[in-house]
């Protein structure tokens, strides 16, 4: 081991490393955002007040049952295994569909590895986020729901205008956690040939046989990405917190410019 | 003048516990009705049933000639009944002004400008117009409750329901909320109030309803009820409450 090797590897391979890091960031960021959206939607469905009428009640029960299966499946299996199953399984399912019902809806199941990666990370994150959002909704004061309902808001308006903005604030730390986990865990997607950072490093190391040096560089890049993500999230958390004091309007109804803090 | 709401044979049970039994109760337009009674007598539940925050187990609530319990969309009715809660329940994610406009915009489909004008007008009535940009957590209890009243008024309700509006307030803040309520009562707003403030009830009410164990025991003008209660239970309650 020598310092020269680090420098050589970086100078010879920096475009590949950067492309890998970029891919890692794209997949984990998109995956976290889509996953958070999935989680929010499931949270809203899960907290829909129980209907008294028959049809709607059955429908809601079925949807909730399916969502339960989804959450338990993706929380209960490793992402590396899900990646294999989804990436290699989808073409088989589409083939089978074509054979049995005569159409594969114009999609033969062959996916671009990056697309598959985003799908897998999103579904995985969605399953965890569903639980995080559920916790976030439960932690919103019951009075908020009552005030909205007393005003005549339906479940959807209550959620979008009153509850979810508060939930978003509550779940931000947990979402940040999930994001950082995603940055690291996308490395398992190398098994379906996604050219993210781990995959690129493996290729580099395979060519120069300097495994420790190559992966140590990858290690530093991962650390830079996660630490940056942490700082960005902290910034948003602080912004959302707001001030403890307020500004009163003066007699003329004008808000005075803030005195320098 | 017609009745705003007519309640007939209303009952409500939580499991096997019967909280309201055969309540008959109506409120005229412009009337101020106060419901009194000891804790657990069902007065809050009655108020929550009027707004359908609790769905009654039986009976009818007649509003504009229709039994609203038969209707499918309860939200169409709820928006006509304003509610002021013991715990204020201001929307924590909105500032004072938006608390008063969000419902107008989303439910009554008023334009932003119109909603803000109406909101500001009512915030002035409750003396909170200088705090439009403040967030709920920056306000005192009394200020929150006054904003909550402005929020309910902004929806132009047919009646305003008050569920123990001063019970969660420090003693020195009770006055400012009661003052606002008194002004509203004098302005001809239809109000149904559940409260433990006996002196206040006596002063502003057109009619007082005394409830005990899920039943309306006695009702009448403040004068009749406070000075000349007919029932033993009313006498016993007033003796304790006015001590």
CSV table of C-alpha atoms in Angstrom, one decimal:
chain,number,residue,atom,x,y,z
A,1,UNK,CA,0.0,0.0,0.0
A,2,UNK,CA,1.3,3.3,-0.9
A,3,UNK,CA,-0.1,6.8,-1.3
A,4,UNK,CA,0.9,6.8,-5.0
A,5,UNK,CA,-1.7,4.1,-5.7
A,6,UNK,CA,-4.5,6.3,-4.4
A,7,UNK,CA,-3.4,9.2,-6.6
A,8,UNK,CA,-2.9,6.9,-9.6
A,9,UNK,CA,-6.4,5.4,-9.2
A,10,UNK,CA,-8.0,8.7,-8.8
A,11,UNK,CA,-6.2,10.4,-11.7
A,12,UNK,CA,-6.9,7.4,-14.0
A,13,UNK,CA,-10.5,6.7,-13.0
A,14,UNK,CA,-12.0,9.9,-11.7
A,15,UNK,CA,-14.7,10.1,-14.5
A,16,UNK,CA,-15.8,6.6,-13.7
A,17,UNK,CA,-15.9,7.3,-9.9
A,18,UNK,CA,-17.8,10.5,-10.4
A,19,UNK,CA,-20.3,8.8,-12.7
A,20,UNK,CA,-20.8,6.1,-10.2
A,21,UNK,CA,-21.3,8.6,-7.3
A,22,UNK,CA,-23.7,10.5,-9.5
A,23,UNK,CA,-25.7,7.4,-10.3
A,24,UNK,CA,-25.8,6.5,-6.6
A,25,UNK,CA,-27.1,9.9,-5.8
A,26,UNK,CA,-29.7,9.9,-8.5
A,27,UNK,CA,-31.1,6.5,-7.6
A,28,UNK,CA,-31.2,7.1,-3.9
A,29,UNK,CA,-32.6,10.6,-4.2
A,30,UNK,CA,-35.3,9.6,-6.7
A,31,UNK,CA,-36.0,6.4,-4.7
A,32,UNK,CA,-36.4,8.4,-1.4
A,33,UNK,CA,-38.7,11.0,-3.0
A,34,UNK,CA,-40.9,8.4,-4.7
A,35,UNK,CA,-40.8,6.2,-1.7
A,36,UNK,CA,-41.9,9.1,0.5
A,37,UNK,CA,-44.7,9.8,-1.8
A,38,UNK,CA,-45.8,6.1,-1.7
A,39,UNK,CA,-45.6,6.3,2.1
A,40,UNK,CA,-47.7,9.4,2.2
A,41,UNK,CA,-50.4,7.9,0.0
A,42,UNK,CA,-50.5,4.7,2.0
A,43,UNK,CA,-50.7,6.8,5.2
A,44,UNK,CA,-53.7,8.7,3.9
A,45,UNK,CA,-55.5,5.5,2.8
A,46,UNK,CA,-54.7,3.8,6.1
A,47,UNK,CA,-56.2,6.6,8.1
A,48,UNK,CA,-59.4,7.0,6.1
A,49,UNK,CA,-62.3,6.9,8.5
A,50,UNK,CA,-64.2,3.6,8.3
A,51,UNK,CA,-67.2,3.8,6.0
A,52,UNK,CA,-70.5,2.5,7.3
A,53,UNK,CA,-71.8,1.4,4.0
A,54,UNK,CA,-71.1,-2.1,2.6
A,55,UNK,CA,-69.5,-1.6,-0.7
A,56,UNK,CA,-67.1,1.1,0.3
A,57,UNK,CA,-66.2,-0.7,3.4
A,58,UNK,CA,-65.3,-3.9,1.6
A,59,UNK,CA,-63.3,-2.0,-1.0
A,60,UNK,CA,-61.3,-0.2,1.7
A,61,UNK,CA,-60.7,-3.4,3.5
A,62,UNK,CA,-59.3,-5.1,0.4
A,63,UNK,CA,-57.0,-2.1,-0.4
A,64,UNK,CA,-55.7,-2.0,3.1
A,65,UNK,CA,-55.1,-5.8,3.0
A,66,UNK,CA,-53.1,-5.5,-0.2
A,67,UNK,CA,-51.1,-2.6,1.2
A,68,UNK,CA,-50.3,-4.6,4.3
A,69,UNK,CA,-49.0,-7.4,2.1
A,70,UNK,CA,-46.8,-4.9,0.2
A,71,UNK,CA,-45.4,-3.4,3.3
A,72,UNK,CA,-44.7,-6.7,5.0
A,73,UNK,CA,-43.1,-8.2,1.9
A,74,UNK,CA,-40.7,-5.3,1.3
A,75,UNK,CA,-39.8,-4.8,4.9
A,76,UNK,CA,-39.3,-8.5,5.4
A,77,UNK,CA,-37.0,-9.3,2.6
A,78,UNK,CA,-33.5,-8.0,1.8
A,79,UNK,CA,-33.2,-5.4,-1.0
A,80,UNK,CA,-30.5,-7.4,-2.7
A,81,UNK,CA,-32.9,-10.3,-3.0
A,82,UNK,CA,-35.8,-8.1,-4.1
A,83,UNK,CA,-33.5,-6.7,-6.8
A,84,UNK,CA,-32.8,-10.2,-8.2
A,85,UNK,CA,-36.4,-11.3,-8.0
A,86,UNK,CA,-37.8,-8.1,-9.7
A,87,UNK,CA,-35.2,-7.7,-12.3
A,88,UNK,CA,-35.1,-11.3,-13.5
A,89,UNK,CA,-38.7,-12.2,-12.5
A,90,UNK,CA,-40.6,-9.4,-14.4
A,91,UNK,CA,-39.7,-10.7,-17.9
A,92,UNK,CA,-40.9,-14.2,-16.8
A,93,UNK,CA,-44.2,-12.8,-15.5
A,94,UNK,CA,-44.8,-10.8,-18.7
A,95,UNK,CA,-44.1,-13.9,-20.8
A,96,UNK,CA,-46.5,-15.9,-18.7
A,97,UNK,CA,-49.1,-13.1,-19.0
A,98,UNK,CA,-48.8,-13.1,-22.7
A,99,UNK,CA,-49.2,-16.9,-22.9
A,100,UNK,CA,-52.3,-17.0,-20.6
A,101,UNK,CA,-54.2,-13.8,-21.3
A,102,UNK,CA,-52.8,-13.0,-24.7
A,103,UNK,CA,-51.2,-9.7,-24.0
A,104,UNK,CA,-48.2,-8.3,-22.1
A,105,UNK,CA,-49.5,-4.7,-22.4
A,106,UNK,CA,-46.7,-3.8,-24.7
A,107,UNK,CA,-44.1,-4.4,-22.0
A,108,UNK,CA,-42.0,-7.5,-22.2
A,109,UNK,CA,-40.5,-7.0,-18.8
A,110,UNK,CA,-36.9,-6.2,-19.9
A,111,UNK,CA,-35.9,-3.2,-17.9
A,112,UNK,CA,-33.1,-0.8,-18.1
A,113,UNK,CA,-31.0,-1.5,-15.0
A,114,UNK,CA,-31.1,2.0,-13.7
A,115,UNK,CA,-34.9,2.2,-14.1
A,116,UNK,CA,-35.2,-1.1,-12.3
A,117,UNK,CA,-33.0,0.3,-9.5
A,118,UNK,CA,-35.2,3.3,-9.0
A,119,UNK,CA,-38.2,1.1,-8.9
A,120,UNK,CA,-36.7,-1.2,-6.3
A,121,UNK,CA,-35.4,1.5,-4.1
A,122,UNK,CA,-38.7,3.4,-4.3
A,123,UNK,CA,-40.8,0.3,-3.4
A,124,UNK,CA,-38.4,-0.5,-0.6
A,125,UNK,CA,-38.4,3.0,0.8
A,126,UNK,CA,-42.2,3.2,0.3
A,127,UNK,CA,-42.7,0.2,2.6
A,128,UNK,CA,-40.7,1.8,5.4
A,129,UNK,CA,-42.1,5.2,4.8
A,130,UNK,CA,-45.6,3.9,5.1
A,131,UNK,CA,-44.9,3.0,8.7
A,132,UNK,CA,-43.1,6.3,9.4
A,133,UNK,CA,-46.0,8.3,7.9
A,134,UNK,CA,-48.5,6.3,9.9
A,135,UNK,CA,-46.6,7.2,13.0
A,136,UNK,CA,-46.4,10.8,11.9
A,137,UNK,CA,-50.2,11.0,11.3
A,138,UNK,CA,-50.9,9.4,14.7
A,139,UNK,CA,-48.7,11.9,16.4
A,140,UNK,CA,-50.7,14.8,15.0
A,141,UNK,CA,-53.1,16.1,17.7
A,142,UNK,CA,-56.6,14.7,17.4
A,143,UNK,CA,-58.0,18.2,17.8
A,144,UNK,CA,-56.5,19.1,14.4
A,145,UNK,CA,-58.7,16.4,12.7
A,146,UNK,CA,-61.7,17.5,14.7
A,147,UNK,CA,-61.4,21.2,13.9
A,148,UNK,CA,-61.0,20.3,10.2
A,149,UNK,CA,-64.0,18.0,10.3
A,150,UNK,CA,-66.1,20.5,12.2
A,151,UNK,CA,-65.4,23.0,9.5
A,152,UNK,CA,-66.8,20.6,6.9
A,153,UNK,CA,-63.5,19.3,5.4
A,154,UNK,CA,-63.5,15.8,3.9
A,155,UNK,CA,-60.7,13.4,4.6
A,156,UNK,CA,-58.7,14.4,1.6
A,157,UNK,CA,-58.8,18.2,2.3
A,158,UNK,CA,-58.1,17.6,6.0
A,159,UNK,CA,-55.1,15.6,5.0
A,160,UNK,CA,-53.7,17.9,2.4
A,161,UNK,CA,-54.5,21.3,4.1
A,162,UNK,CA,-53.9,20.5,7.7
A,163,UNK,CA,-52.5,17.1,8.6
A,164,UNK,CA,-49.8,16.2,6.0
A,165,UNK,CA,-48.0,19.5,6.3
A,166,UNK,CA,-47.6,18.8,10.0
A,167,UNK,CA,-46.7,15.1,9.3
A,168,UNK,CA,-44.0,16.2,6.8
A,169,UNK,CA,-42.3,18.2,9.6
A,170,UNK,CA,-42.6,15.3,12.0
A,171,UNK,CA,-41.2,12.7,9.7
A,172,UNK,CA,-38.4,14.7,8.3
A,173,UNK,CA,-35.7,13.3,10.6
A,174,UNK,CA,-36.8,9.7,9.8
A,175,UNK,CA,-36.9,10.5,6.1
A,176,UNK,CA,-33.4,11.8,6.3
A,177,UNK,CA,-32.3,8.6,8.0
A,178,UNK,CA,-34.0,6.6,5.2
A,179,UNK,CA,-32.2,8.8,2.6
A,180,UNK,CA,-28.8,8.1,4.1
A,181,UNK,CA,-29.5,4.4,4.2
A,182,UNK,CA,-30.5,4.5,0.6
A,183,UNK,CA,-27.3,6.2,-0.4
A,184,UNK,CA,-25.4,3.3,1.2
A,185,UNK,CA,-27.7,0.5,0.3
A,186,UNK,CA,-27.9,1.2,-3.4
A,187,UNK,CA,-24.5,-0.5,-3.5
A,188,UNK,CA,-26.3,-3.9,-3.4
A,189,UNK,CA,-27.8,-3.0,-6.8
A,190,UNK,CA,-24.5,-3.9,-8.4
A,191,UNK,CA,-25.9,-7.4,-8.6
A,192,UNK,CA,-28.3,-6.3,-11.4
A,193,UNK,CA,-25.5,-4.4,-13.1
A,194,UNK,CA,-26.5,-0.9,-12.1
A,195,UNK,CA,-23.3,1.2,-12.6
A,196,UNK,CA,-23.5,3.0,-9.3
A,197,UNK,CA,-20.4,3.7,-7.2
A,198,UNK,CA,-19.9,0.2,-5.8
A,199,UNK,CA,-20.2,-1.3,-9.3
A,200,UNK,CA,-17.8,1.2,-10.8
A,201,UNK,CA,-15.3,0.6,-8.0
A,202,UNK,CA,-15.5,-3.1,-8.5
A,203,UNK,CA,-14.7,-2.6,-12.2
A,204,UNK,CA,-11.8,-0.4,-11.4
A,205,UNK,CA,-10.4,-2.8,-8.8
A,206,UNK,CA,-10.9,-5.7,-11.2
A,207,UNK,CA,-8.6,-4.0,-13.6
A,208,UNK,CA,-5.8,-2.8,-11.3
A,209,UNK,CA,-6.1,-5.6,-8.6
A,210,UNK,CA,-5.8,-2.8,-6.0
A,211,UNK,CA,-8.9,-3.8,-4.0
A,212,UNK,CA,-8.1,-2.0,-0.7
A,213,UNK,CA,-7.1,1.3,-2.3
A,214,UNK,CA,-10.0,1.4,-4.8
A,215,UNK,CA,-12.6,0.6,-2.2
A,216,UNK,CA,-11.1,3.0,0.4
A,217,UNK,CA,-11.6,5.8,-2.2
A,218,UNK,CA,-15.2,4.6,-2.6
A,219,UNK,CA,-15.6,4.6,1.1
A,220,UNK,CA,-14.5,8.3,1.3
A,221,UNK,CA,-16.9,9.2,-1.5
A,222,UNK,CA,-19.8,7.5,0.3
A,223,UNK,CA,-18.9,9.3,3.5
A,224,UNK,CA,-18.8,12.7,1.7
A,225,UNK,CA,-22.2,12.0,0.2
A,226,UNK,CA,-23.9,10.9,3.4
A,227,UNK,CA,-22.3,13.8,5.5
A,228,UNK,CA,-23.5,16.3,2.9
A,229,UNK,CA,-27.0,14.8,2.9
A,230,UNK,CA,-27.1,15.1,6.7
A,231,UNK,CA,-26.1,18.8,6.6
A,232,UNK,CA,-28.7,19.6,3.9
A,233,UNK,CA,-31.4,17.8,5.9
A,234,UNK,CA,-30.4,19.7,9.1
A,235,UNK,CA,-30.7,22.9,7.2
A,236,UNK,CA,-34.3,22.1,6.2
A,237,UNK,CA,-35.2,21.0,9.7
A,238,UNK,CA,-34.0,24.3,11.1
A,239,UNK,CA,-35.9,26.2,8.5
A,240,UNK,CA,-39.1,24.4,9.3
A,241,UNK,CA,-38.7,25.0,13.0
A,242,UNK,CA,-39.4,28.7,12.7
A,243,UNK,CA,-39.1,31.4,15.4
A,244,UNK,CA,-40.5,31.3,18.8
A,245,UNK,CA,-41.5,34.9,18.8
A,246,UNK,CA,-43.7,36.8,16.4
A,247,UNK,CA,-44.0,40.2,14.8
A,248,UNK,CA,-47.0,42.2,15.6
A,249,UNK,CA,-48.4,44.7,13.1
A,250,UNK,CA,-48.3,48.3,14.2
A,251,UNK,CA,-51.3,50.5,14.4
A,252,UNK,CA,-51.4,51.3,10.7
A,253,UNK,CA,-51.3,47.6,9.9
A,254,UNK,CA,-47.8,47.6,8.5
A,255,UNK,CA,-45.3,45.0,9.4
A,256,UNK,CA,-42.1,46.8,10.3
A,257,UNK,CA,-38.9,45.6,8.7
A,258,UNK,CA,-37.1,43.2,11.0
A,259,UNK,CA,-34.4,44.9,13.1
A,260,UNK,CA,-31.0,43.3,12.5
A,261,UNK,CA,-30.5,40.2,14.5
B,1,UNK,CA,-88.5,33.3,13.4
B,2,UNK,CA,-87.7,29.8,12.4
B,3,UNK,CA,-85.6,27.3,14.2
B,4,UNK,CA,-82.0,26.9,13.2
B,5,UNK,CA,-82.1,23.3,14.3
B,6,UNK,CA,-84.7,21.0,15.8
B,7,UNK,CA,-83.5,17.9,17.7
B,8,UNK,CA,-86.0,15.2,18.3
B,9,UNK,CA,-85.6,12.1,20.5
B,10,UNK,CA,-81.8,12.2,20.1
B,11,UNK,CA,-79.8,9.5,21.8
B,12,UNK,CA,-76.2,8.5,21.9
B,13,UNK,CA,-74.5,5.5,23.3
B,14,UNK,CA,-70.8,4.6,23.5
B,15,UNK,CA,-71.0,0.8,23.7
B,16,UNK,CA,-73.4,0.0,26.4
B,17,UNK,CA,-73.0,3.4,28.1
B,18,UNK,CA,-76.0,5.6,27.3
B,19,UNK,CA,-74.7,9.2,27.3
B,20,UNK,CA,-77.8,10.9,25.8
B,21,UNK,CA,-81.3,9.7,26.3
B,22,UNK,CA,-84.2,11.1,24.3
B,23,UNK,CA,-83.1,14.7,24.0
B,24,UNK,CA,-85.6,17.2,22.5
B,25,UNK,CA,-84.1,20.5,21.9
B,26,UNK,CA,-84.4,23.3,19.4
B,27,UNK,CA,-82.7,26.6,18.8
B,28,UNK,CA,-84.2,29.7,17.3
B,29,UNK,CA,-82.4,32.0,15.0
B,30,UNK,CA,-80.5,34.6,17.0
B,31,UNK,CA,-81.0,32.8,20.2
B,32,UNK,CA,-78.2,32.3,22.8
B,33,UNK,CA,-78.7,29.0,24.5
B,34,UNK,CA,-76.4,27.8,27.3
B,35,UNK,CA,-76.2,24.2,28.4
B,36,UNK,CA,-75.1,23.7,32.0
B,37,UNK,CA,-74.7,20.6,34.1
B,38,UNK,CA,-72.1,18.6,36.0
B,39,UNK,CA,-69.3,16.8,34.3
B,40,UNK,CA,-70.5,13.6,32.6
B,41,UNK,CA,-74.0,14.9,32.2
B,42,UNK,CA,-73.7,14.6,28.4
B,43,UNK,CA,-73.7,18.3,27.5
B,44,UNK,CA,-70.5,18.2,25.5
B,45,UNK,CA,-71.7,15.1,23.7
B,46,UNK,CA,-74.9,16.9,22.9
B,47,UNK,CA,-72.9,19.7,21.3
B,48,UNK,CA,-70.7,17.3,19.4
B,49,UNK,CA,-73.8,15.5,18.1
B,50,UNK,CA,-75.2,18.8,16.9
B,51,UNK,CA,-72.1,19.2,14.7
B,52,UNK,CA,-72.0,15.4,14.0
B,53,UNK,CA,-68.5,15.1,15.4
B,54,UNK,CA,-70.3,12.2,17.1
B,55,UNK,CA,-72.9,10.4,15.1
B,56,UNK,CA,-76.1,10.0,17.2
B,57,UNK,CA,-77.3,6.5,17.8
B,58,UNK,CA,-81.0,7.5,17.3
B,59,UNK,CA,-83.4,10.4,16.8
B,60,UNK,CA,-83.5,13.2,14.3
B,61,UNK,CA,-81.7,16.5,13.7
B,62,UNK,CA,-83.9,18.7,11.5
B,63,UNK,CA,-82.0,21.4,9.7
B,64,UNK,CA,-83.9,23.4,7.0
B,65,UNK,CA,-86.7,20.9,7.1
B,66,UNK,CA,-84.5,17.9,6.5
B,67,UNK,CA,-83.3,15.2,8.8
B,68,UNK,CA,-79.6,15.5,8.2
B,69,UNK,CA,-78.9,12.2,9.7
B,70,UNK,CA,-80.4,10.6,6.6
B,71,UNK,CA,-78.2,12.6,4.3
B,72,UNK,CA,-75.1,11.2,2.7
B,73,UNK,CA,-72.8,14.1,2.7
B,74,UNK,CA,-72.5,15.3,6.3
B,75,UNK,CA,-69.8,17.9,5.4
B,76,UNK,CA,-72.3,20.0,3.6
B,77,UNK,CA,-74.1,20.4,6.9
B,78,UNK,CA,-71.0,20.7,9.2
B,79,UNK,CA,-69.8,23.8,7.4
B,80,UNK,CA,-72.9,25.6,8.5
B,81,UNK,CA,-72.3,24.9,12.2
B,82,UNK,CA,-69.2,26.6,13.5
B,83,UNK,CA,-67.4,25.0,16.5
B,84,UNK,CA,-65.1,26.5,19.1
B,85,UNK,CA,-63.2,23.9,21.1
B,86,UNK,CA,-62.0,23.8,24.6
B,87,UNK,CA,-58.5,23.1,23.4
B,88,UNK,CA,-58.7,25.8,20.6
B,89,UNK,CA,-57.5,23.4,17.9
B,90,UNK,CA,-56.0,26.0,15.7
B,91,UNK,CA,-54.2,24.6,12.7
B,92,UNK,CA,-50.6,24.4,13.8
B,93,UNK,CA,-49.3,24.6,10.2
B,94,UNK,CA,-50.9,27.9,9.4
B,95,UNK,CA,-50.5,31.4,10.7
B,96,UNK,CA,-53.5,33.3,12.2
B,97,UNK,CA,-54.7,34.7,8.9
B,98,UNK,CA,-54.6,31.4,7.1
B,99,UNK,CA,-56.3,29.7,9.9
B,100,UNK,CA,-59.2,31.9,9.2
B,101,UNK,CA,-59.0,31.6,5.4
B,102,UNK,CA,-58.2,28.0,4.6
B,103,UNK,CA,-61.7,26.8,5.3
B,104,UNK,CA,-63.3,29.6,3.3
B,105,UNK,CA,-61.1,28.9,0.3
B,106,UNK,CA,-61.3,25.1,0.4
B,107,UNK,CA,-64.9,24.6,1.4
B,108,UNK,CA,-66.8,27.7,0.6
B,109,UNK,CA,-64.7,28.3,-2.5
B,110,UNK,CA,-64.2,31.9,-1.8
B,111,UNK,CA,-61.5,33.8,-3.6
B,112,UNK,CA,-58.3,34.6,-1.6
B,113,UNK,CA,-59.0,38.3,-1.5
B,114,UNK,CA,-62.6,37.8,-0.4
B,115,UNK,CA,-61.5,35.2,2.3
B,116,UNK,CA,-58.8,37.5,3.6
B,117,UNK,CA,-61.2,40.5,3.8
B,118,UNK,CA,-63.7,38.5,5.7
B,119,UNK,CA,-61.1,37.0,8.0
B,120,UNK,CA,-59.5,40.4,8.8
B,121,UNK,CA,-62.9,41.7,9.6
B,122,UNK,CA,-63.6,39.0,12.2
B,123,UNK,CA,-60.1,39.2,13.5
B,124,UNK,CA,-60.8,42.8,14.2
B,125,UNK,CA,-63.9,41.9,16.0
B,126,UNK,CA,-62.0,39.6,18.3
B,127,UNK,CA,-59.1,42.0,18.6
B,128,UNK,CA,-56.5,39.8,16.9
B,129,UNK,CA,-56.0,41.7,13.7
B,130,UNK,CA,-52.5,42.8,14.6
B,131,UNK,CA,-51.4,39.2,14.9
B,132,UNK,CA,-52.2,38.0,11.4
B,133,UNK,CA,-48.7,36.6,10.8
B,134,UNK,CA,-48.3,34.9,14.1
B,135,UNK,CA,-48.2,31.2,14.4
B,136,UNK,CA,-50.5,29.4,16.9
B,137,UNK,CA,-47.6,28.3,19.1
B,138,UNK,CA,-46.6,31.9,19.5
B,139,UNK,CA,-49.9,32.9,21.1
B,140,UNK,CA,-51.3,32.7,24.6
B,141,UNK,CA,-54.4,30.6,25.3
B,142,UNK,CA,-56.8,33.5,25.3
B,143,UNK,CA,-55.4,34.8,22.0
B,144,UNK,CA,-55.7,31.4,20.5
B,145,UNK,CA,-59.3,31.0,21.5
B,146,UNK,CA,-60.1,34.4,20.1
B,147,UNK,CA,-58.5,33.4,16.8
B,148,UNK,CA,-60.5,30.2,16.9
B,149,UNK,CA,-63.7,32.2,17.3
B,150,UNK,CA,-62.7,34.4,14.3
B,151,UNK,CA,-62.0,31.3,12.3
B,152,UNK,CA,-65.4,29.8,13.0
B,153,UNK,CA,-67.1,33.2,12.3
B,154,UNK,CA,-65.3,33.5,8.9
B,155,UNK,CA,-67.2,30.4,7.7
B,156,UNK,CA,-70.4,32.5,8.0
B,157,UNK,CA,-72.1,29.7,10.1
B,158,UNK,CA,-75.8,29.5,10.9
B,159,UNK,CA,-74.9,28.9,14.5
B,160,UNK,CA,-71.8,28.8,16.6
B,161,UNK,CA,-71.2,26.0,19.0
B,162,UNK,CA,-68.9,26.6,22.0
B,163,UNK,CA,-67.6,23.6,23.8
B,164,UNK,CA,-66.3,24.9,27.2
B,165,UNK,CA,-64.4,27.7,25.5
B,166,UNK,CA,-62.8,29.0,28.7
B,167,UNK,CA,-62.1,25.8,30.6
B,168,UNK,CA,-58.5,25.4,29.4
B,169,UNK,CA,-57.6,29.1,30.0
B,170,UNK,CA,-55.8,30.8,32.8
B,171,UNK,CA,-58.1,32.8,35.0
B,172,UNK,CA,-56.8,36.1,33.7
B,173,UNK,CA,-57.5,35.1,30.1
B,174,UNK,CA,-61.0,34.0,30.7
B,175,UNK,CA,-62.3,37.6,30.7
B,176,UNK,CA,-61.0,38.5,27.2
B,177,UNK,CA,-62.7,35.5,25.6
B,178,UNK,CA,-66.0,36.0,27.5
B,179,UNK,CA,-66.0,39.7,26.5
B,180,UNK,CA,-65.8,38.7,22.8
B,181,UNK,CA,-68.6,36.1,23.2
B,182,UNK,CA,-70.7,38.7,24.9
B,183,UNK,CA,-70.3,41.1,22.0
B,184,UNK,CA,-71.2,38.3,19.6
B,185,UNK,CA,-74.3,37.4,21.6
B,186,UNK,CA,-75.5,41.0,21.4
B,187,UNK,CA,-74.9,41.2,17.7
B,188,UNK,CA,-77.6,38.6,17.1
B,189,UNK,CA,-75.5,35.5,16.4
B,190,UNK,CA,-77.1,32.2,17.1
B,191,UNK,CA,-75.0,30.5,19.8
B,192,UNK,CA,-75.1,27.3,21.7
B,193,UNK,CA,-72.7,27.3,24.6
B,194,UNK,CA,-71.5,24.6,27.0
B,195,UNK,CA,-69.9,26.3,30.0
B,196,UNK,CA,-69.2,26.2,33.7
B,197,UNK,CA,-69.1,30.0,33.9
B,198,UNK,CA,-72.5,30.4,35.7
B,199,UNK,CA,-72.4,34.2,36.0
B,200,UNK,CA,-71.6,34.6,32.4
B,201,UNK,CA,-74.3,32.2,31.3
B,202,UNK,CA,-76.8,34.1,33.4
B,203,UNK,CA,-75.8,37.4,31.9
B,204,UNK,CA,-75.8,36.6,28.2
B,205,UNK,CA,-78.2,33.7,27.6
B,206,UNK,CA,-81.7,33.9,26.3
B,207,UNK,CA,-82.3,30.4,27.6
B,208,UNK,CA,-80.6,28.0,29.8
B,209,UNK,CA,-80.8,24.2,29.6
B,210,UNK,CA,-79.8,22.1,32.6
B,211,UNK,CA,-78.7,18.6,31.8
B,212,UNK,CA,-78.2,15.7,34.2
B,213,UNK,CA,-77.4,12.0,33.4
B,214,UNK,CA,-78.1,12.4,29.7
B,215,UNK,CA,-81.4,14.1,30.1
B,216,UNK,CA,-82.6,17.6,29.8
B,217,UNK,CA,-84.0,18.1,33.3
B,218,UNK,CA,-85.1,21.7,33.0
B,219,UNK,CA,-84.9,24.7,30.7
B,220,UNK,CA,-86.0,28.3,30.9
B,221,UNK,CA,-84.9,31.9,31.0
B,222,UNK,CA,-81.8,32.6,33.2
B,223,UNK,CA,-84.1,34.3,35.6
B,224,UNK,CA,-86.4,31.3,36.0
B,225,UNK,CA,-83.7,28.8,36.2
B,226,UNK,CA,-81.3,30.5,38.6
B,227,UNK,CA,-83.8,32.2,40.8
B,228,UNK,CA,-86.6,29.7,40.8
B,229,UNK,CA,-85.5,26.2,39.8
B,230,UNK,CA,-88.3,23.7,39.8
B,231,UNK,CA,-86.4,20.4,40.0
B,232,UNK,CA,-84.5,19.1,43.0
B,233,UNK,CA,-81.5,18.2,40.8
B,234,UNK,CA,-81.3,21.7,39.3
B,235,UNK,CA,-81.4,23.2,42.8
B,236,UNK,CA,-78.7,20.9,44.1
B,237,UNK,CA,-76.5,21.6,41.1
B,238,UNK,CA,-76.9,25.4,41.3
B,239,UNK,CA,-76.2,25.3,45.0
B,240,UNK,CA,-72.9,23.6,44.3
B,241,UNK,CA,-72.0,25.7,41.3
B,242,UNK,CA,-72.9,29.1,42.6
B,243,UNK,CA,-71.1,28.7,45.9
